[in-house]
Short mmCIF file of C-alpha atoms in Angstrom, two decimals:
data_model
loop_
_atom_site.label_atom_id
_atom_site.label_comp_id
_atom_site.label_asym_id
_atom_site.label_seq_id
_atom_site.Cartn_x
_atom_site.Cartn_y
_atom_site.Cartn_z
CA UNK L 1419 33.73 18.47 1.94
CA UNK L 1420 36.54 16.55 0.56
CA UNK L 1421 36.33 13.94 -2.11
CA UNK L 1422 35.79 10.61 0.18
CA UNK L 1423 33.15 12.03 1.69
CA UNK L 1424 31.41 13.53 -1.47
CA UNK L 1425 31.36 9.70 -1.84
CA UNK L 1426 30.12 8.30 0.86
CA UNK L 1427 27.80 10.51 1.50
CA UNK L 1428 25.51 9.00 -0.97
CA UNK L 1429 25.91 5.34 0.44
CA UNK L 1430 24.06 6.23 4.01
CA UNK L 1431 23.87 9.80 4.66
CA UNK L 1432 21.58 10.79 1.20
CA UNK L 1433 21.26 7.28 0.34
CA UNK L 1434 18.33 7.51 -2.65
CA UNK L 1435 15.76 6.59 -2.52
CA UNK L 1436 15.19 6.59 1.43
CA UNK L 1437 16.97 9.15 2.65
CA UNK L 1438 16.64 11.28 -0.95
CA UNK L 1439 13.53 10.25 -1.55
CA UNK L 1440 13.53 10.82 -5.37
CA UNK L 1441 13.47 8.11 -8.06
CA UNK L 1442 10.37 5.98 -6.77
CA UNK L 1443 9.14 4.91 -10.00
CA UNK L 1444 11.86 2.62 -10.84
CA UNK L 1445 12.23 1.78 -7.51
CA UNK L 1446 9.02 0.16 -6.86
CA UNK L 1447 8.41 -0.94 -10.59
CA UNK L 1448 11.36 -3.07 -11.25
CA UNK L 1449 12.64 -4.32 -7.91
CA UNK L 1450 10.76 -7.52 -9.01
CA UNK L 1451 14.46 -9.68 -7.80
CA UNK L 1452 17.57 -8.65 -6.72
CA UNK L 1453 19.39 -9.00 -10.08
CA UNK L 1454 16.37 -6.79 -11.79
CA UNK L 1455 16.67 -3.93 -9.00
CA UNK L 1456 20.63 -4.17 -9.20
CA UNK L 1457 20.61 -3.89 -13.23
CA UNK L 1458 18.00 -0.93 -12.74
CA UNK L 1459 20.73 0.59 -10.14
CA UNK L 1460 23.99 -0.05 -12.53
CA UNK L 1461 21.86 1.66 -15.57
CA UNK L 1462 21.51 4.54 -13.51
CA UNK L 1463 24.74 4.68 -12.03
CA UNK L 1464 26.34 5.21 -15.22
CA UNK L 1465 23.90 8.06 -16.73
CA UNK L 1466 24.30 9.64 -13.23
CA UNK L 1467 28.13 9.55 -12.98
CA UNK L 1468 28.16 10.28 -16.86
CA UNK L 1469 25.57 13.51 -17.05
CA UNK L 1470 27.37 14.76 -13.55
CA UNK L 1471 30.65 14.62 -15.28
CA UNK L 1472 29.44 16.69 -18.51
CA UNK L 1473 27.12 19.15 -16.67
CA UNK L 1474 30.41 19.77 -14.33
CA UNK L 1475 32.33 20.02 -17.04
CA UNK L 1476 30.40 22.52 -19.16
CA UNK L 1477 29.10 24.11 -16.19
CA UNK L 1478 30.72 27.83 -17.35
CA UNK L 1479 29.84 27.66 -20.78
CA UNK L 1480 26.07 26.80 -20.42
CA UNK L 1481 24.01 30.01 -20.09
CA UNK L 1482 21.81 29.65 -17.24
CA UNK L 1483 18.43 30.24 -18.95
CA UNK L 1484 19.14 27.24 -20.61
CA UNK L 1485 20.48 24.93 -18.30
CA UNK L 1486 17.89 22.50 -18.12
CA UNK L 1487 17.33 21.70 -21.79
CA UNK L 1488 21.04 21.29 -21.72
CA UNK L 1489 20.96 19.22 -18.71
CA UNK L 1490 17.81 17.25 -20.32
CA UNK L 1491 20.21 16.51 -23.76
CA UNK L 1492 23.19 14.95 -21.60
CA UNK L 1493 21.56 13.01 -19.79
CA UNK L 1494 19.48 11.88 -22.59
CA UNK L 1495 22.44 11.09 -24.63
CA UNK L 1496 23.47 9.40 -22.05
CA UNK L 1497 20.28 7.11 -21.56
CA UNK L 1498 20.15 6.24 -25.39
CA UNK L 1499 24.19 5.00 -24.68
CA UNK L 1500 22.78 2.96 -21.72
CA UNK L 1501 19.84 1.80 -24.53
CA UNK L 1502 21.62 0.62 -27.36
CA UNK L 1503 24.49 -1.26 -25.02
CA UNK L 1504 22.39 -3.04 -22.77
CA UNK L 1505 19.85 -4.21 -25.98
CA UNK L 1506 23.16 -5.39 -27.59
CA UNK L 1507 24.59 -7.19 -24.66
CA UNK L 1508 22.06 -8.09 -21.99
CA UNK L 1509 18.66 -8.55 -23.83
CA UNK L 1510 16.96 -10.48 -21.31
CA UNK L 1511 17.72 -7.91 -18.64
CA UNK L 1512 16.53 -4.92 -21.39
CA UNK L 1513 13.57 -6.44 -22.07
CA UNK L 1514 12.55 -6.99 -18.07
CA UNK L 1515 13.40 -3.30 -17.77
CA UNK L 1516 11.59 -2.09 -20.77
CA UNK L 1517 10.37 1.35 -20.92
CA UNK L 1518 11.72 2.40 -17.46
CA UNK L 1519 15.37 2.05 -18.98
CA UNK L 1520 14.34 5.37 -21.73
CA UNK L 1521 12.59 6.72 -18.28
CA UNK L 1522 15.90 7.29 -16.69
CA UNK L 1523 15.67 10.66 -18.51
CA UNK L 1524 13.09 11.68 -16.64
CA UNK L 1525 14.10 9.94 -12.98
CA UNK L 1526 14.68 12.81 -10.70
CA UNK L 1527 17.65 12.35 -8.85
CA UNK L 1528 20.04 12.48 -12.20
CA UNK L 1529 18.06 15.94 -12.96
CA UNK L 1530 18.51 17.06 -9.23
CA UNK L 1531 22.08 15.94 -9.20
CA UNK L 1532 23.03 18.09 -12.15
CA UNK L 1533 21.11 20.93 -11.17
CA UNK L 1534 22.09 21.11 -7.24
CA UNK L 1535 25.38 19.64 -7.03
CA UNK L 1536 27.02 19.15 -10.30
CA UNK L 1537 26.67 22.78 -12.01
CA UNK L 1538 27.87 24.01 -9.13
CA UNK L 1539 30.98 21.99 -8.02
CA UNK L 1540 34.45 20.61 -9.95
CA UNK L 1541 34.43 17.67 -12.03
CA UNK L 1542 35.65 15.36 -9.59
CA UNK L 1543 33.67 15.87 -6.51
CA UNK L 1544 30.56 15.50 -9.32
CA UNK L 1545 32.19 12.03 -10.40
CA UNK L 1546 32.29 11.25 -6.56
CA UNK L 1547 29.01 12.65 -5.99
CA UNK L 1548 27.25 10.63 -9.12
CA UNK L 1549 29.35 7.19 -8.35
CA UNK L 1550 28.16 7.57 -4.27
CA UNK L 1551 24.60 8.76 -5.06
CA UNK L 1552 24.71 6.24 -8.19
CA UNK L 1553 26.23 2.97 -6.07
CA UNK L 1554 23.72 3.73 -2.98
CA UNK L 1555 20.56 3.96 -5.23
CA UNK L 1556 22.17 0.60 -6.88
CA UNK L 1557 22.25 -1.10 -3.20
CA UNK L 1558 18.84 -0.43 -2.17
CA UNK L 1559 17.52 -1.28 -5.23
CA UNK L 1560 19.47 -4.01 -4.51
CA UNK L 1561 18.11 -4.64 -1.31
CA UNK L 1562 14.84 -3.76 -1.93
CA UNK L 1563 14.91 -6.31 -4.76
CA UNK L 1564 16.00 -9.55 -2.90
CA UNK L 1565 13.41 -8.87 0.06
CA UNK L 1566 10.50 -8.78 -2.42
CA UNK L 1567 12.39 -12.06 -4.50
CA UNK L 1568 13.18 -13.64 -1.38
CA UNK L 1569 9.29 -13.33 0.85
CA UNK L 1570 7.61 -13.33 -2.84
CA UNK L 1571 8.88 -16.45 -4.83
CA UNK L 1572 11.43 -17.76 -2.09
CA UNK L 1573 14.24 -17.50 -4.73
CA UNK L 1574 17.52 -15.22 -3.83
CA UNK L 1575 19.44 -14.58 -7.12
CA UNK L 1576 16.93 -17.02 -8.57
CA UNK L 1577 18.54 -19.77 -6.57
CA UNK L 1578 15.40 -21.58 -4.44
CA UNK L 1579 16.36 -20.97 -0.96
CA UNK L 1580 13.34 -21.69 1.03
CA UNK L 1581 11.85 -24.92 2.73
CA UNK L 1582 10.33 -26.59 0.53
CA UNK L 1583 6.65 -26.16 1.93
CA UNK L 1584 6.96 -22.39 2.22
CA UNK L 1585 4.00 -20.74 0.28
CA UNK L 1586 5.51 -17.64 -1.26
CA UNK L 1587 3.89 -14.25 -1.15
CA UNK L 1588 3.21 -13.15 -4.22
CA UNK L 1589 1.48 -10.19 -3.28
CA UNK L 1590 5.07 -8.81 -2.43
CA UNK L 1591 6.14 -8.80 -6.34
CA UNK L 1592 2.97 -7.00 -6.98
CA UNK L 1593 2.77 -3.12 -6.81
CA UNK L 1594 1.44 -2.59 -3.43
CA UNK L 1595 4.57 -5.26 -2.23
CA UNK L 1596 6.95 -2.91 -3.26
CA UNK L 1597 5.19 -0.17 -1.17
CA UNK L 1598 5.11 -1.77 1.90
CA UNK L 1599 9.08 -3.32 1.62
CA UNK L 1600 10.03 0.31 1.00
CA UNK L 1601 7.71 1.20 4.31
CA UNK L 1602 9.81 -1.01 6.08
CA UNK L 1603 13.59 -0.45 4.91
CA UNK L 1604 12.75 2.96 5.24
CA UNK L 1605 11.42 2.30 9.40
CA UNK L 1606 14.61 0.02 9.78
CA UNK L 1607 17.05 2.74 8.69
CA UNK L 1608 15.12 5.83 10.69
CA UNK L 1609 15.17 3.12 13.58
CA UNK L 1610 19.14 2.46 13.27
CA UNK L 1611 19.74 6.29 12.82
CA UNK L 1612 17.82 6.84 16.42
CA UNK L 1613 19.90 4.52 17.86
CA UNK L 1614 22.91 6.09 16.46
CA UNK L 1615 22.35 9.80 17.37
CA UNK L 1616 20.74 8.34 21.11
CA UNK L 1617 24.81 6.42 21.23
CA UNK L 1618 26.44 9.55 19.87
CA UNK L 1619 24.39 11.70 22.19
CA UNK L 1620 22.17 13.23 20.53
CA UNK L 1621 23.77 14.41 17.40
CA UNK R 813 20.77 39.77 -28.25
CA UNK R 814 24.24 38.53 -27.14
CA UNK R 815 22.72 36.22 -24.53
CA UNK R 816 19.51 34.97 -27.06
CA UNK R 817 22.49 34.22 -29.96
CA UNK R 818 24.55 32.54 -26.77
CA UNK R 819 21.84 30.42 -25.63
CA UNK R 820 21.12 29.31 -29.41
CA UNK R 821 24.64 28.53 -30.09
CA UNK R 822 25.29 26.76 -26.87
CA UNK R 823 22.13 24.46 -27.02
CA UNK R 824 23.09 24.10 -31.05
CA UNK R 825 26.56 22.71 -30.11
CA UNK R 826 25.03 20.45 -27.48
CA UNK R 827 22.96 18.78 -29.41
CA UNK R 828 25.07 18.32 -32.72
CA UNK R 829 27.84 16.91 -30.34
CA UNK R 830 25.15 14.39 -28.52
CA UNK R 831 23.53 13.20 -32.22
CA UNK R 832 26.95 12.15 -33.39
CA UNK R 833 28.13 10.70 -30.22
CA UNK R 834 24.68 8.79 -31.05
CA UNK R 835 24.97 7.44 -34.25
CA UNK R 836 28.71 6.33 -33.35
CA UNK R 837 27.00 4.15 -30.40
CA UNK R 838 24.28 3.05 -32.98
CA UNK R 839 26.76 1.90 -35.70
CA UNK R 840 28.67 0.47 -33.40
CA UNK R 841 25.70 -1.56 -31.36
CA UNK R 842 23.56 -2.67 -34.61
CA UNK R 843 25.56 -6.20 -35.32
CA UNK R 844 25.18 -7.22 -31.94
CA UNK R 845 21.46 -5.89 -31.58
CA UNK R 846 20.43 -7.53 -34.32
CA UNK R 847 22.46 -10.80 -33.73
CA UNK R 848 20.46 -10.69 -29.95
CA UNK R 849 17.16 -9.74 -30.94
CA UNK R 850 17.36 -12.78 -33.74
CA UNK R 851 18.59 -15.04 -30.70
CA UNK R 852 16.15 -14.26 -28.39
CA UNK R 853 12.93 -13.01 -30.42
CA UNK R 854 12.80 -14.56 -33.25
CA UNK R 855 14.93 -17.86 -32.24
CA UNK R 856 11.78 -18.98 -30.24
CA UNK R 857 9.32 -18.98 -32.90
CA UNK R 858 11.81 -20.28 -35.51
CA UNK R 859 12.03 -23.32 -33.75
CA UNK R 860 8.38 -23.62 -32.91
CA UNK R 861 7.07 -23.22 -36.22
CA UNK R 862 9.61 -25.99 -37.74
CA UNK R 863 10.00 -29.01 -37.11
CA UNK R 864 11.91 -31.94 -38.95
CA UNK R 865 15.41 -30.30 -39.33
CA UNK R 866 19.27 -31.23 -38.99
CA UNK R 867 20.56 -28.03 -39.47
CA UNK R 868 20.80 -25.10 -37.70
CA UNK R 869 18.15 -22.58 -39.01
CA UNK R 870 19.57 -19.53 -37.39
CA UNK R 871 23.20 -19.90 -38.34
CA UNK R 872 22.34 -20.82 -42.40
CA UNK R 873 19.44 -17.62 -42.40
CA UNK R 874 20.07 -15.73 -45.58
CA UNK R 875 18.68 -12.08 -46.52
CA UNK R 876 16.53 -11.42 -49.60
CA UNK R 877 16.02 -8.13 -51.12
CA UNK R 878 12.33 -7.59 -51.37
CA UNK R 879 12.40 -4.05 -52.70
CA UNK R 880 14.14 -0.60 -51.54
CA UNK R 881 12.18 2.15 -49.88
CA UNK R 882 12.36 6.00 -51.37
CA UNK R 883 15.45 6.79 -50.75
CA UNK R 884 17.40 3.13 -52.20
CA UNK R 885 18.02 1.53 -49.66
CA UNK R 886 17.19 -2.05 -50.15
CA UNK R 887 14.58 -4.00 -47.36
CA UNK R 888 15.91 -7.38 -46.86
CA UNK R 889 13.67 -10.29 -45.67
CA UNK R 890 15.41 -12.46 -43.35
CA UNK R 891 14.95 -16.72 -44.06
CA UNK R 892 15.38 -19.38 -41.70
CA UNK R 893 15.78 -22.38 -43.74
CA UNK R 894 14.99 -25.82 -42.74
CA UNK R 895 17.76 -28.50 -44.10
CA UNK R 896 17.20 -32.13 -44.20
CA UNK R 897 20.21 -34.07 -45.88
CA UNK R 898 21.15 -30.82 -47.25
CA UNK R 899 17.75 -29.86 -48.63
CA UNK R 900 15.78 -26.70 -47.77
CA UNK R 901 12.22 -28.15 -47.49
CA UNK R 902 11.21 -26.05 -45.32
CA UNK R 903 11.50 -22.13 -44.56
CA UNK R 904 10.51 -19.97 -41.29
CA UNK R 905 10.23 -16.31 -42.46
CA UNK R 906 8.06 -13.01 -40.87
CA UNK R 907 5.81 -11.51 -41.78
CA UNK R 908 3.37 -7.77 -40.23
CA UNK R 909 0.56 -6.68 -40.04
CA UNK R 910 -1.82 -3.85 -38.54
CA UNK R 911 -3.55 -4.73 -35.16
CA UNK R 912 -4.70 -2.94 -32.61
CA UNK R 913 -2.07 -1.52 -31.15
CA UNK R 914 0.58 -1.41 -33.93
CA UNK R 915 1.86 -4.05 -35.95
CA UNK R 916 2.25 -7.42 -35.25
CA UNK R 917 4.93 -9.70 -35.85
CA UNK R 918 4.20 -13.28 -36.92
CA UNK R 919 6.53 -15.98 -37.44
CA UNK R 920 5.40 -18.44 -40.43
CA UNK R 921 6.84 -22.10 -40.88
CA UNK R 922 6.23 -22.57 -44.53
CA UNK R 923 6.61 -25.92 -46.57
CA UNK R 924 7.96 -26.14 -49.85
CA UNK R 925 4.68 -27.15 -51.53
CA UNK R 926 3.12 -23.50 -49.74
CA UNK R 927 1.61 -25.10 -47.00
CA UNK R 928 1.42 -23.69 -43.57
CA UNK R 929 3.30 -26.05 -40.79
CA UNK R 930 2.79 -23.63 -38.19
CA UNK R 931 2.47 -19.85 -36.98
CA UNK R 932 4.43 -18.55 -34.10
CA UNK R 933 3.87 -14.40 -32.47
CA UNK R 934 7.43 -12.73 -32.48
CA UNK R 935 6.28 -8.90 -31.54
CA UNK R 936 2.80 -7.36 -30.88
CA UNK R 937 1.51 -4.67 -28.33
CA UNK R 938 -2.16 -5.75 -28.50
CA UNK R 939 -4.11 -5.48 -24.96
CA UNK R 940 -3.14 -8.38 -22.61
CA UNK R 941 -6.16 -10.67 -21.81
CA UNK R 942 -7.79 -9.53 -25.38
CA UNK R 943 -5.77 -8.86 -27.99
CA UNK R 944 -2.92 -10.83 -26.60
CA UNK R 945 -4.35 -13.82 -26.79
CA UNK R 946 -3.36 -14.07 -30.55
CA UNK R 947 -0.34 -15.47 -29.24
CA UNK R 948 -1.78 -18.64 -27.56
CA UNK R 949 -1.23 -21.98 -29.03
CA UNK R 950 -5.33 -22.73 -29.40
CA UNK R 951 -5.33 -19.21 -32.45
CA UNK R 952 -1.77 -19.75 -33.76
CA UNK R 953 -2.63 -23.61 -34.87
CA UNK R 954 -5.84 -22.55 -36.43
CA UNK R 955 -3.00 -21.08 -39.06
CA UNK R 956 -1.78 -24.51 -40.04
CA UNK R 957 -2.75 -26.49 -43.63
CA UNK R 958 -3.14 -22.67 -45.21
CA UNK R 959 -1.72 -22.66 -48.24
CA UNK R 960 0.08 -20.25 -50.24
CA UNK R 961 -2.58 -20.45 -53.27
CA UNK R 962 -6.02 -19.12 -50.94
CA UNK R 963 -6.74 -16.44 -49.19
CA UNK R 964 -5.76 -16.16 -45.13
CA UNK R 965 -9.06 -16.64 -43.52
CA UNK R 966 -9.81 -18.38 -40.09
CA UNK R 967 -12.01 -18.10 -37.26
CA UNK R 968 -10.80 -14.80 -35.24
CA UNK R 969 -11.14 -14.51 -31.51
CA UNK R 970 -14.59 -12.71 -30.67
CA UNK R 971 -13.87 -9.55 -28.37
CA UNK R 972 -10.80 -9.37 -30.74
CA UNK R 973 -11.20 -9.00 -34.54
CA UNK R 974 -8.58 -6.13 -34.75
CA UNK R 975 -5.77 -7.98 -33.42
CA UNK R 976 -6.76 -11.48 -35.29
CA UNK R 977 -7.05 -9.69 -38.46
CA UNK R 978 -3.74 -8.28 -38.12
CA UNK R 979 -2.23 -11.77 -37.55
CA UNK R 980 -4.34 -13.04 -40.84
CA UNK R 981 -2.95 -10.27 -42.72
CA UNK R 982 0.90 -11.06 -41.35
CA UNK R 983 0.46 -14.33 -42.69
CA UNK R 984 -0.73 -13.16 -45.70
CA UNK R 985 2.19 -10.59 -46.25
CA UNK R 986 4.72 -13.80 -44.80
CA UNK R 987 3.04 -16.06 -47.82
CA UNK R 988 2.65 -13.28 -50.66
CA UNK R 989 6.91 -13.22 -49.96
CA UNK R 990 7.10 -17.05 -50.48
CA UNK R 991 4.98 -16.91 -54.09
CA UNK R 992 6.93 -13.94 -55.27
CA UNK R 993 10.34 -14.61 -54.64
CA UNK R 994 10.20 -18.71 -54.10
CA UNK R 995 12.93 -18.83 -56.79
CA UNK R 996 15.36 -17.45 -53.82
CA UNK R 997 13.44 -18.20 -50.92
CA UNK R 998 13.77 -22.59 -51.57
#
């Protein structure tokens, strides 16, 4: 596979967490509003394209017995960065996050990355292959954020952009919400794949 | 042997590499950590439990040193002063104390005669519904009219003597700062 499509592949082909379906925890805990979910997404973008980069790089000098508590430290290093930068410059945001920011050490698709694509591969396909996986997990997030903002307090970006008489649904920001937006997304994109391989006959 | 010595070494390097990459971020991140926690934390209370002012308490906040812990470094108090016509007559400072579920942070609006103008919750992780209710207005103003020269002692919430107790005893570390080190606190 060349580099592009190391890339892309992550943005509709893998996209996480629908097609990859790793990473749930974040995904249904913060998607509160778009801005939330997309903040979530960038967070884990960066340890992702960060802890790709350093497990490619080392790949030859880590013994394999070992690889995981080496993996574990990167990316850990990495999630303390994301920490102390985001506390410094985007409270508000870190303290809406809270604890699932230090849980990015634990969210599965950086740990699967690293263990089935980066330690394997060259540096740069595991920069394309965090950035696409990291960017696609960012959009539904993303997605997933503004549906539940959007049908639960009418707001999009926290701009009001309902009638005025509309009764939100708050049950959407609320735990069970997020469950049954993901249900959906996930329904629309199995429905617009169909379509696809029934056009491309049958892929 | 060669791989056990490998692994250690490896994992060794790893680490040491990833603590000082940490404490460069740390160093780096503290001013502005500080700067936001003070702006969005402890800004809120400041200007809750004061009232009266023309200056800005946040930008004129001076550090006292209140003692040093066991290896020398010293622990500074942080004051928000409150300026009329160019006279402190007021102070905001913190103080902690033990609740339920670790300490509490409590924001106290002090006058310059000791009294208590008001009380306002900067940090706590008590139970929400129990123990959180310390921070509602109808406990914090049960705080105000203390003074500095009695003991911290007011009705606590029933279902939640832990976490009211710690607030009591925030106060009381908050106004045992004020009598011992008034001389630079006003």
């Amino acid at each position: 596979m060349s580099i592009t499509d190391e890339f892309t592949k992550g943005l509709w082909q893998t996209i996480p967490p629908f097609r990859l379906v790793l990473g749930l925890c974040p995904t249904l805990a913060v998607t509160t509003s778009g801005i939330n979910g997309m903040g979530m997404g960038l967070a884990t973008t960066f340890v992702l394209v960060f802890s790709n980069l350093f497990v490619s790089l080392l790949r030859r000098f880590i013994p394999s017995q070992v690889r995981i508590a080496s993996f574990i430290v990167i990316i850990a290093s990495f999630v303390v960065i994301v920490e102390l930068v985001m506390q410094a410059y985007f409270y508000p945001l870190f303290k809406i996050l809270g604890i699932f920011i230090p849980l990015i050490v634990v969210n599965c698709i950086i740990l699967g990355r690293a263990e089935a694509f980066a330690s394997k591969q060259n540096p740069l396909a595991s920069l394309a292959d965090g950035l696409g996986i990291g960017l696609g997990f960012t959009i539904s997030l993303f997605v997933l954020g503004c549906i539940r903002e959007l049908l639960g307090s009418g707001t999009l970006l926290e701009i009001p952009v309902m009638w005025s008489s509309f009764e939100p649904f708050t049950f959407m920001l609320k735990p069970p919400g997020a469950f049954v937006a993901l249900g959906i997304l996930l329904a629309t994109m199995n429905l617009i794949s169909q379509v696809q391989a029934r056009k491309g006959g049958g892929r | 042997m060669r791989d056990i010595l490998k692994m250690i070494i490896v994992l060794t390097i790893i680490g040491a590499v990833s603590g000082l990459a940490l404490s460069l971020v740390y160093e780096g991140t503290k001013a502005p950590i500080e700067y936001q926690t003070i702006k969005f934390v402890k800004e809120p209370a400041v200007k809750k439990v004061l009232t009266g002012y023309d200056n800005d308490p946040i930008a004129d906040r001076k550090k006292i040193r209140i003692g040093e812990d066991e290896r020398g470094t010293p622990i500074e108090l942080i004051i928000f002063p409150a300026k009329k016509a160019g006279a402190t007559f007021a102070v905001a400072l913190e103080g902690k104390g033990k609740g339920f579920g670790g300490l509490i942070g409590v924001m106290v609006g002090v006058s310059k005669k000791g009294t208590v103008l008001d009380i306002g919750i900067t940090s706590h992780s008590e139970t929400p519904g129990i123990g959180a209710r310390v921070s509602e207005t109808f406990f914090t103003e049960r705080f105000k009219g203390l003074t500095t020269d009695r003991e911290v002692t007011v009705d606590g919430i029933s279902g939640a003597t832990y976490s009211s107790k710690g607030v009591m005893s925030a106060v009381t570390q908050a106004l045992g700062y004020v009598t011992t080190f008034s001389k630079e606190i006003f």
